[in-house]
Coordinates of C-alpha atoms in Angstrom, one line a residue:
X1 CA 12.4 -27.0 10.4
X2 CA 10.3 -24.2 8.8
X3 CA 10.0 -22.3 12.7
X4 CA 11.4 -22.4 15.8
X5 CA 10.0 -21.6 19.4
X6 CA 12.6 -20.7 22.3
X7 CA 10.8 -20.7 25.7
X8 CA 11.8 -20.8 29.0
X9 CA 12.4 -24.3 30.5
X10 CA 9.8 -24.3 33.5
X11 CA 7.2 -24.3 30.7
X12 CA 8.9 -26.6 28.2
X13 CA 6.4 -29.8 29.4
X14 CA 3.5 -27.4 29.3
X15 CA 4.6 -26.5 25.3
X16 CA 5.1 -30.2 25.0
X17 CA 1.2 -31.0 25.1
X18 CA 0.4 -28.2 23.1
X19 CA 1.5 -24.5 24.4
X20 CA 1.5 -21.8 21.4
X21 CA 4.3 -20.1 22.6
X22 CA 2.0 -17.9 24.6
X23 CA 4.4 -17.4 27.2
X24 CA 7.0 -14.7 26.3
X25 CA 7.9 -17.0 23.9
X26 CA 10.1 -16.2 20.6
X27 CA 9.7 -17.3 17.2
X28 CA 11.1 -17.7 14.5
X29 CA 10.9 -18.1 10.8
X30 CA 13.0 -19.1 8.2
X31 CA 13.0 -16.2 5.3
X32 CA 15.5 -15.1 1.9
X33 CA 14.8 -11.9 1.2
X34 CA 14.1 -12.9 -3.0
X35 CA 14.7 -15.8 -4.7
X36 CA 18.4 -14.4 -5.7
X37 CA 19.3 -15.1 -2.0
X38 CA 20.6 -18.3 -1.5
X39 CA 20.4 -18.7 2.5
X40 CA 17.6 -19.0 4.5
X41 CA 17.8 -17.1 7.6
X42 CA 16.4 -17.1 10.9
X43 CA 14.1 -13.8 11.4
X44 CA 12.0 -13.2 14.9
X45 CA 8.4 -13.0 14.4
X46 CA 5.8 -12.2 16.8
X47 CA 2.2 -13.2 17.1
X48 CA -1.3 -12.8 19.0
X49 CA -0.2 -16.1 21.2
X50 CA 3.5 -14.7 22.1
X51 CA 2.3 -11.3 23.2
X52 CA 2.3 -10.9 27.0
X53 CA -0.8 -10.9 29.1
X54 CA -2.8 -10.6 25.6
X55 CA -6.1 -12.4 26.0
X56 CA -8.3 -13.2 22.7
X57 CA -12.2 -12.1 23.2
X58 CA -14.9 -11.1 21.3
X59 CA -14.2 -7.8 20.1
X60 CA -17.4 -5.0 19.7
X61 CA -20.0 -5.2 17.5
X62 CA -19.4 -3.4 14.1
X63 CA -21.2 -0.7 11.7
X64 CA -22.5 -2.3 8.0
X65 CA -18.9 -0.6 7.2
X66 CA -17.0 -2.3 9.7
X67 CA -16.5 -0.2 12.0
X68 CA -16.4 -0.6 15.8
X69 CA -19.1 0.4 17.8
X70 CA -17.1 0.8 20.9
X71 CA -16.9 4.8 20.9
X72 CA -18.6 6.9 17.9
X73 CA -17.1 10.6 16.9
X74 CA -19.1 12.9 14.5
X75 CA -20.9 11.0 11.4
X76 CA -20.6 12.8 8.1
X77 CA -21.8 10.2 5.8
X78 CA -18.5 9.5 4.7
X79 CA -15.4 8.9 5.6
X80 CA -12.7 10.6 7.1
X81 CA -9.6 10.6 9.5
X82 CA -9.3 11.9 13.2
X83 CA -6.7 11.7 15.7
X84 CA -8.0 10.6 19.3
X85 CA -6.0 11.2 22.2
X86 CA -2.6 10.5 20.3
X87 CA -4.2 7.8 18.1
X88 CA -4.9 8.4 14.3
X89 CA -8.0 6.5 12.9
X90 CA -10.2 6.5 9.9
X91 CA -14.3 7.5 10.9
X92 CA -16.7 5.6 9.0
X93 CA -19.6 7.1 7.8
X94 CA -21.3 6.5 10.6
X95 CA -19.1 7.8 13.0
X96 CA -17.6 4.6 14.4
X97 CA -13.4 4.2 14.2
X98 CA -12.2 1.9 11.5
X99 CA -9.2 0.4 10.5
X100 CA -8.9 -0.6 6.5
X101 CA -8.3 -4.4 6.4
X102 CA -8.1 -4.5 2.3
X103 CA -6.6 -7.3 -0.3
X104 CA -5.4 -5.7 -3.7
X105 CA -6.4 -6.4 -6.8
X106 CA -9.5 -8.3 -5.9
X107 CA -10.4 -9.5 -9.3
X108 CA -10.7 -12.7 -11.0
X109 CA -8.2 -14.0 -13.1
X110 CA -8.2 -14.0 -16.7
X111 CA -5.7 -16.7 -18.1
X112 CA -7.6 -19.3 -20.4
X113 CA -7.5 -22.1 -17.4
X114 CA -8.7 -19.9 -14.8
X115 CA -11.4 -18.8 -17.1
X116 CA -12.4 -22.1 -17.2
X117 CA -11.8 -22.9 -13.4
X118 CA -14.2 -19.6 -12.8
X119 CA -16.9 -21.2 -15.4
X120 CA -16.9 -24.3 -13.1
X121 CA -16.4 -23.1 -9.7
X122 CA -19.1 -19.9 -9.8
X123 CA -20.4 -19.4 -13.6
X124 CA -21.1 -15.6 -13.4
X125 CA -19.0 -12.8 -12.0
X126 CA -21.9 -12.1 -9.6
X127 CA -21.6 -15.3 -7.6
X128 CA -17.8 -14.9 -7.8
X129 CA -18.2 -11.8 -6.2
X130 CA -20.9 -12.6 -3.8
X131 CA -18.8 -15.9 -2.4
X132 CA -15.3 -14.6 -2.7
X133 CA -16.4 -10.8 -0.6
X134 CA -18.0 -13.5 1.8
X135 CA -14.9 -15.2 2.5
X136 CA -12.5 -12.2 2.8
X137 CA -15.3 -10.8 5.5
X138 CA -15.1 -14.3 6.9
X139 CA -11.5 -13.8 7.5
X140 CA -11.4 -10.5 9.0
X141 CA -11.6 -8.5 5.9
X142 CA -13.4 -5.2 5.8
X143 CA -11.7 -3.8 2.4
X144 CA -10.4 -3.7 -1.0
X145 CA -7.5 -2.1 -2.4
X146 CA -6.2 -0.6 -5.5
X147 CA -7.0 -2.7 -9.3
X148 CA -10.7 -3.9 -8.2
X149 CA -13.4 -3.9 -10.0
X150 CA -15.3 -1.7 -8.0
X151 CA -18.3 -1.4 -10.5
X152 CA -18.9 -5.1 -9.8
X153 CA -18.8 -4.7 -6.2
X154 CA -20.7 -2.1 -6.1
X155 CA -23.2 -4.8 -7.0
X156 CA -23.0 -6.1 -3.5
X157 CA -26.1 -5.0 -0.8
X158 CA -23.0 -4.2 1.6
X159 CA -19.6 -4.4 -0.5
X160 CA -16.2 -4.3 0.9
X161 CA -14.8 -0.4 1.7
X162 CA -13.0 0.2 -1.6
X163 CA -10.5 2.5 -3.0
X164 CA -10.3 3.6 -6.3
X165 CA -7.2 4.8 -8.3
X166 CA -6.5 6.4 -11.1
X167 CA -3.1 7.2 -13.3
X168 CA -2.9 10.9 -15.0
X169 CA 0.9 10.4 -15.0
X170 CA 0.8 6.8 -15.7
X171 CA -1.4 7.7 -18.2
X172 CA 0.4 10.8 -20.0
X173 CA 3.8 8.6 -19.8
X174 CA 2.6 5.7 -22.1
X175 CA 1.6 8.9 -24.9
X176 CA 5.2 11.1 -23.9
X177 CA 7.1 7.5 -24.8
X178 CA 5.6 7.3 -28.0
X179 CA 7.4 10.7 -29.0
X180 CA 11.0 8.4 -28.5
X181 CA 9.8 5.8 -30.5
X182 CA 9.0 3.6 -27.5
X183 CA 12.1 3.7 -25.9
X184 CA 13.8 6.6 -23.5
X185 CA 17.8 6.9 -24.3
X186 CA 18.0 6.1 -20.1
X187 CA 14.9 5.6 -18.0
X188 CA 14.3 4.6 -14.0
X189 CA 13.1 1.1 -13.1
X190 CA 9.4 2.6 -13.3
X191 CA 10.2 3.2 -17.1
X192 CA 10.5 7.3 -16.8
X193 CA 12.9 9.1 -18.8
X194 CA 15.8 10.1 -16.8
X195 CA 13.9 8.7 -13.7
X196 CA 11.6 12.3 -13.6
X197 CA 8.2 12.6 -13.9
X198 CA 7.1 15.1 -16.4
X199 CA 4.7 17.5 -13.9
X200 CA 5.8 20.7 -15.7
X201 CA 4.2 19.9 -18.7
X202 CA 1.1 21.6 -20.0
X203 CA -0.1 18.3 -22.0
X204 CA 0.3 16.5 -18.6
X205 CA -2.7 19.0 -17.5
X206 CA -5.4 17.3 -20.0
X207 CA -4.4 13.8 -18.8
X208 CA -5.7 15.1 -15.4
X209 CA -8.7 16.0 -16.4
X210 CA -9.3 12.9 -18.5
X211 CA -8.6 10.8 -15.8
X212 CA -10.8 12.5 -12.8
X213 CA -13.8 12.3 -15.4
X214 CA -15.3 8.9 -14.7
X215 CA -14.9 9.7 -10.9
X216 CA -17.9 11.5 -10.7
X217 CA -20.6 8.4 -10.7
X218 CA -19.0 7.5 -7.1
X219 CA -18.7 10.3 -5.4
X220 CA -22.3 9.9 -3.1
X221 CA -21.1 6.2 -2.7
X222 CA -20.2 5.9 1.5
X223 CA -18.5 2.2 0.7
X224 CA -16.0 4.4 -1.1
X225 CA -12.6 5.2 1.1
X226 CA -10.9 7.2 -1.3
X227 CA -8.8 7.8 -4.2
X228 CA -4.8 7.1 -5.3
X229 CA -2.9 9.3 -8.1
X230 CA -0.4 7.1 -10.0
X231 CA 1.3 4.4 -8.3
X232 CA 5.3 5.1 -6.7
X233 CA 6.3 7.9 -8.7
X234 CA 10.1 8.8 -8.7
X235 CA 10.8 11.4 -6.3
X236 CA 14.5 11.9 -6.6
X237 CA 16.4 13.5 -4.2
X238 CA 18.6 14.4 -7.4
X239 CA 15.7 15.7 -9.0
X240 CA 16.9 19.6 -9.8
X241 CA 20.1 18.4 -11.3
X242 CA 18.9 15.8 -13.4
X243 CA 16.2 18.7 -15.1
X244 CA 19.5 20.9 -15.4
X245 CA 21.7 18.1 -16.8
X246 CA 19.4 15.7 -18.4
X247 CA 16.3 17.9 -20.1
X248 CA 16.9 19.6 -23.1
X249 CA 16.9 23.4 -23.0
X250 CA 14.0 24.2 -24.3
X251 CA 11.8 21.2 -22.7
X252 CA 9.2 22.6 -20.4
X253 CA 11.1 20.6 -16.9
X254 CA 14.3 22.6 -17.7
X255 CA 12.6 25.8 -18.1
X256 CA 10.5 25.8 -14.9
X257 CA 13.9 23.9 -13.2
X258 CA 16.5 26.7 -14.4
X259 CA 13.5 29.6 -13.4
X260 CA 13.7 27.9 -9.8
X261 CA 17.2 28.1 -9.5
X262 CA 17.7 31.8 -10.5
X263 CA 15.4 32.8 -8.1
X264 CA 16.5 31.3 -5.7
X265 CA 20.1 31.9 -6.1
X266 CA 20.6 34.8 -8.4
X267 CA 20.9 34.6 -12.6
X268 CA 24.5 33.3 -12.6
X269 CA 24.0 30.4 -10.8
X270 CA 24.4 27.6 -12.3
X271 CA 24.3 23.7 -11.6
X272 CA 28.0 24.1 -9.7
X273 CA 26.4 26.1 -7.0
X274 CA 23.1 23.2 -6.2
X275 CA 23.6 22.5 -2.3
X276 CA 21.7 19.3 -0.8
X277 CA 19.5 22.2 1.1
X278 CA 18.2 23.1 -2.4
X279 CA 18.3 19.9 -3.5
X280 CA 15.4 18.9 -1.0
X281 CA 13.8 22.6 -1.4
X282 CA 13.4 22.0 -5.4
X283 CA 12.1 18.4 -4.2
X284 CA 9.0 20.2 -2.6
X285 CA 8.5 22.6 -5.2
X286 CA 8.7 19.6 -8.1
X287 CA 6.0 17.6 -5.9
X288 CA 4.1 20.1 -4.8
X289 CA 3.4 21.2 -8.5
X290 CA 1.7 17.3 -9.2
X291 CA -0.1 17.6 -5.8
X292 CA -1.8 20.7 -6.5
X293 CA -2.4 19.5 -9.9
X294 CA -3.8 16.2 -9.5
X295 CA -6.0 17.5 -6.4
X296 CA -7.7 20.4 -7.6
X297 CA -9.3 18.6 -9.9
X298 CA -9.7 15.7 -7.7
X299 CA -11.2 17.7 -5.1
X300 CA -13.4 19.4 -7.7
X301 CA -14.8 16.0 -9.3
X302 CA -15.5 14.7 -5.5
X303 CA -15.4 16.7 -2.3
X304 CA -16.4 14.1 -0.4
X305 CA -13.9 11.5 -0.5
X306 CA -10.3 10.9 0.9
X307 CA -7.5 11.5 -1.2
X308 CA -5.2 8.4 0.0
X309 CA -2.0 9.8 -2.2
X310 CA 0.6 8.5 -5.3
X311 CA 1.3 5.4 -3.3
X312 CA 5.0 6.1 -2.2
X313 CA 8.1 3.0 -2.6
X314 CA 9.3 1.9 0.9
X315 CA 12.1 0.2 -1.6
X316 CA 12.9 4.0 -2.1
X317 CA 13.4 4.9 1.2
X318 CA 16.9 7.1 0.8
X319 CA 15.0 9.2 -2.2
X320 CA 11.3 10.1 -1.0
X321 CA 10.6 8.7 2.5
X322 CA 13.5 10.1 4.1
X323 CA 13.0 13.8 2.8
X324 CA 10.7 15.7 5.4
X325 CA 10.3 18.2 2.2
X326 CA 8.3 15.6 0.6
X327 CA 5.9 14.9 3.3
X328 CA 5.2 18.2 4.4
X329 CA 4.1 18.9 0.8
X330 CA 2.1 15.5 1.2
X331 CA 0.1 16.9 4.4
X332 CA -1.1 19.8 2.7
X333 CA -2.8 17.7 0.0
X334 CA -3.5 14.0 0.9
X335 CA -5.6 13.0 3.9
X336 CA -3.7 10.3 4.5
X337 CA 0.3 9.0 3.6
X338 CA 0.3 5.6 1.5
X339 CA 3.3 3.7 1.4
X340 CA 4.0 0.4 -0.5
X341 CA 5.9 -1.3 1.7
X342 CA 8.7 -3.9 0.8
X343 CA 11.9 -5.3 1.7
X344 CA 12.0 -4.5 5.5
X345 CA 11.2 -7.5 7.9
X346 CA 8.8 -5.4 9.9
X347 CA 7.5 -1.3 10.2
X348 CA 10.1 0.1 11.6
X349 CA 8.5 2.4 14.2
X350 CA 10.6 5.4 14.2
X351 CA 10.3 5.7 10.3
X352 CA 6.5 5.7 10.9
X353 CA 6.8 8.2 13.5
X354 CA 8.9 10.7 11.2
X355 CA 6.5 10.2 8.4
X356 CA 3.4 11.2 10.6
X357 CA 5.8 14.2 12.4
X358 CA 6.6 15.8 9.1
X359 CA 3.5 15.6 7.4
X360 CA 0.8 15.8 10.0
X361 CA -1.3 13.0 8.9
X362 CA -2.0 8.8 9.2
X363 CA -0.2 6.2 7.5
X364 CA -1.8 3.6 5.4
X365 CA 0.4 0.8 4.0
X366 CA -1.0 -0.3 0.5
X367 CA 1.4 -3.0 -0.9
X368 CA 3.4 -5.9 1.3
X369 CA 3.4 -9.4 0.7
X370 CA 5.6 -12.6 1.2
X371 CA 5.4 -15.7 -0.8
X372 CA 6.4 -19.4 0.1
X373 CA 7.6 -22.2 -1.7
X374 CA 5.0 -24.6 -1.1
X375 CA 2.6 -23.1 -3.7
X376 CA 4.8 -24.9 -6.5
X377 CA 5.2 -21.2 -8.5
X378 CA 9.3 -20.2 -9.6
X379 CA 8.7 -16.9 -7.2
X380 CA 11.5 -14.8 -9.3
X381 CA 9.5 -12.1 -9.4
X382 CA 8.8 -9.3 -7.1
X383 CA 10.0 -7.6 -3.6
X384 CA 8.3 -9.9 -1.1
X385 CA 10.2 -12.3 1.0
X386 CA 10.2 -15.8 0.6
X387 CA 9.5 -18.2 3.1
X388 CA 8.5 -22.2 3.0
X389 CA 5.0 -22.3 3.5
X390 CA 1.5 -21.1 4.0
X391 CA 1.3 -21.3 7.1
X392 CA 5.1 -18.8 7.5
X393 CA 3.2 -16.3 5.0
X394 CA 0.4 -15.9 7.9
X395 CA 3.0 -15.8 10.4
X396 CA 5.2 -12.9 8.8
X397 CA 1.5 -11.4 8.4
X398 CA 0.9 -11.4 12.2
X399 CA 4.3 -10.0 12.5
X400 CA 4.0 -7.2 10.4
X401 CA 0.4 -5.6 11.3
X402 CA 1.1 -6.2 15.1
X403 CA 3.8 -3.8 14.2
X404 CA 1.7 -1.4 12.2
X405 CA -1.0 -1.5 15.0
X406 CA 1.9 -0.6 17.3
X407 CA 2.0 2.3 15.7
X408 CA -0.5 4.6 16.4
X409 CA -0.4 6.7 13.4
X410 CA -1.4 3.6 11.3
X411 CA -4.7 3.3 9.8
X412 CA -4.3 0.4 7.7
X413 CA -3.6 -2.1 5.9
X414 CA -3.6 -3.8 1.9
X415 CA -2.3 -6.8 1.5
X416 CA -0.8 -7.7 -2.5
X417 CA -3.3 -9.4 -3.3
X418 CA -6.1 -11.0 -3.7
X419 CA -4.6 -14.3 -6.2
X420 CA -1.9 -15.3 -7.5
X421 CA -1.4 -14.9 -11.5
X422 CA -1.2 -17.7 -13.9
X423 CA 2.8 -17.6 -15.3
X424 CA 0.9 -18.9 -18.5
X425 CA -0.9 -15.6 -18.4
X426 CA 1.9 -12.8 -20.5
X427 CA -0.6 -10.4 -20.6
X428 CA 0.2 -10.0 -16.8
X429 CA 2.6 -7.5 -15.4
X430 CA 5.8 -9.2 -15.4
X431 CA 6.3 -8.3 -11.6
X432 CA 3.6 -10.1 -10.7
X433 CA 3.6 -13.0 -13.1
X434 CA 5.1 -16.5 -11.5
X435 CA 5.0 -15.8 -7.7
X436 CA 3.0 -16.5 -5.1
X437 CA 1.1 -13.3 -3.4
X438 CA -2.6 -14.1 -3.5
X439 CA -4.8 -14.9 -0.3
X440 CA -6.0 -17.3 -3.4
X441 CA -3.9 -19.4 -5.4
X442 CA -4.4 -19.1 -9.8
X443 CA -7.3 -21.5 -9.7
X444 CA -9.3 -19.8 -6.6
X445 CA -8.3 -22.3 -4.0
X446 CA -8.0 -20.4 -0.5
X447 CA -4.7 -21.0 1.0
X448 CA -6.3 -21.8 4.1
X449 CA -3.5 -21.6 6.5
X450 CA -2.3 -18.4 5.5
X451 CA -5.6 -17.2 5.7
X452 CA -6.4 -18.8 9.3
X453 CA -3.4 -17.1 10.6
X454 CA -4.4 -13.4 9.1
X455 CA -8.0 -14.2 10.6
X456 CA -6.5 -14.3 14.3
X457 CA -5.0 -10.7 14.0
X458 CA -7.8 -9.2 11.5
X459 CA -10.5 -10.3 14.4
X460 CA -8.6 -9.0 17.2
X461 CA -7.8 -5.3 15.6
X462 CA -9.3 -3.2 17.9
X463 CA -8.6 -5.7 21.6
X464 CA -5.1 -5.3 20.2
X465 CA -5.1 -1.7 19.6
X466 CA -6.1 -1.4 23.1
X467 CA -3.5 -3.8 24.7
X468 CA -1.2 -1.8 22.9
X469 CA -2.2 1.2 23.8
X470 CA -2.3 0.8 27.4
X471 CA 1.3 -1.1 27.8
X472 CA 2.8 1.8 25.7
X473 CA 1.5 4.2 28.3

């Protein structure tokens, strides 16, 4: 059995005929957290139907961005963030509150059989663009996420909200590999050496302003949300030891890492003397130096636009997202915290609250994903749970965002992403390559009841912000 309801049994002949566990209900999916876990376990889930005294009804009309036109704050044309009462939300241009509702990657794929599925199915990237941005809004979509090809849906009379991203680190670390022959004596999963990235470098500098360059053509665009830096950086906790012990003496990290130190604690200290209070205080100074960096000339190619972050790892939750150094460097710079978010169950509510505590802003959670066996792909790859079926990847869905719209320093939501690769394809990032985390499966197809199931919470956003809010009064 794929799912389970537990209900009272006074309403057991009522669930009989049909009841969607509507009634205080619990349910419950089968789940392994990767394909390297053998058992499937039983995890609670929660939906629209099993929330108490919830009532589905037709929610406000909305802006051309998507916003609701319930309330309106002060329109600046683009947009921005706000917190209400004790609620954080996004302003549309208009002035109207918004939640991003976003897929990843929206982008067709490129394998030789889905280039011939696309030929077939819509013949030009402007009818693919037109009919798939159709159905995403059909579904509750207002948005898309990081990897898309903005310039082609900026095509669209009333495109999706869209972020853009761009990788100065990313960028200068495929150029600082070439100088080891292509390989780093000891490197991080991301592939950087010693698990640091290279921020004290002056070369790094002139990959920033490479990479800010082509932002300017956007910056009047109201569709556009805002911007990412790089993509779950390593921010070690470790990170002044490693420049001490790692770097060579005369690399530019050691320099500006030893320079720290002696300031701080006189010119005989030495790595011996490091406490875990400096350890998070050279944090701060190490990811402060990329934030003013990157956002300088971020904010000077485009004043007008959110700066969304570098994208932090929920995976690395004992490194970054637990060091309250980090995010109060991050409140000084980004107008709102992303997190990719993988291998918890749900948000865990308290962990939003600290992140929105220390650094004074929203959350917006940019990566999550499950994939089920039903799609007929391996699924060895990647951090999303695995459940049986379609219709369990919309449940954990409903699960998950009724837990970030709990939270009331949440703004939004991507889901990874819009279809699934081809595992023929091995130009694809090997992460990504044979599972199954598209809304669209490698030849287009809509998985329908995942979709259907994301559709119930996406078009009850803002009634179920409200229910929320007033039984957490």
């Amino acid at each position: 059995m794929k799912y389970i309801v537990s209900i009272p049994a006074a309403l057991l002949a009522i669930c009989l005929a049909g009841c969607k566990a509507q009634y205080g209900g619990k349910l419950f999916i089968e789940s392994r957290k990767d394909n390297k876990d053998s058992v499937w376990s039983k995890y609670e889930a929660n939906t629209v139907n099993t929330l108490p005294g919830f009532t589905q009804r037709k929610e406000p009309p909305t802006s051309g961005y998507g916003g609701w036109k319930d309330w309106r704050a002060k329109a600046t044309g683009f947009f921005r963030t706000e917190k209400v009462k004790d609620r954080w939300w996004i302003i549309d241009p208009d002035g109207y509150p918004y939640i991003h509702k976003a897929v990843v990657a929206f982008n067709p794929g490129k394998s030789e059989k889905q280039k011939q599925t696309f030929q077939h199915k819509f013949g030009t990237l402007d009818s693919w663009v037109q009919q798939s941005s159709d159905m995403l809004k059909g579904y509750g979509f207002n948005g898309a996420g990081a990897w898309t090809n903005v310039d082609l849906l900026r095509q669209q009379k009333q495109p999706l909200v869209y972020t853009l991203i761009i990788s100065p680190m990313g960028a200068y670390h495929k150029d600082h590999l070439k100088k080891f022959g292509g390989k780093y004596e000891e490197a991080g999963w991301q592939g950087y050496r010693y698990d640091l990235a290279m921020v004290f470098d002056k070369e790094f500098d002139n990959y920033i302003v490479e990479a800010v360059k082509p932002i300017a053509k956007y910056k009047n665009d109201k569709y556009l949300l805002g911007y990412f830096t790089d993509n779950e950086l390593p921010w070690v906790f470790d990170a002044l030891d490693r420049h001490l012990t790692k770097l060579g003496k005369t690399e530019q990290g050691y320099i500006a890492a030893e320079k720290w130190l002696k300031q701080r604690k006189g010119n005989n200290a030495t790595v011996n003397d490091i406490t875990d209070e400096d350890r998070a205080a050279f944090t701060a100074f190490y990811f402060d130096t990329y934030m003013k960096k990157v956002v300088t000339a971020l904010r000077k190619a485009d004043p007008n636009h959110l700066y969304l972050g570098c994208r932090f790892n929920q995976d690395k939750e004992r490194q970054e997202l637990s060091n309250p150094e980090i995010f109060k460097v991050a409140g000084r710079y980004m107008d709102i915290i992303s997190v990719n978010h993988y291998r918890k169950w749900e948000p865990d509510q308290q962990i939003f609250d600290n992140w929105a505590a220390w650094s004074g802003k929203p959350v917006i959670i940019t990566e999550w994903y499950t994939k089920a066996v039903d799609s007929g792909l391996p699924n060895n790859t990647g951090a999303g749970w695995l459940v049986h079926s379609q219709k369990d990847r919309g449940i954990f869905y409903q699960n998950f965002t009724l837990g970030l719209l709990r939270n009331k320093n949440c703004v939004g939501w991507h889901w990874f992403k819009y279809m699934d690769n081809d595992p023929e394809d091995k130009t694809t990032d090997p992460s990504n390559r044979d599972s199954n985390k598209g809304v669209v499966d490698r030849y287009f197809s809509p998985y329908t009841p995942l979709l259907e199931q994301m559709k119930i919470v996406n078009t009850n956003t803002y009634n179920l912000i409200s229910y929320f809010d007033k039984t957490q009064q």
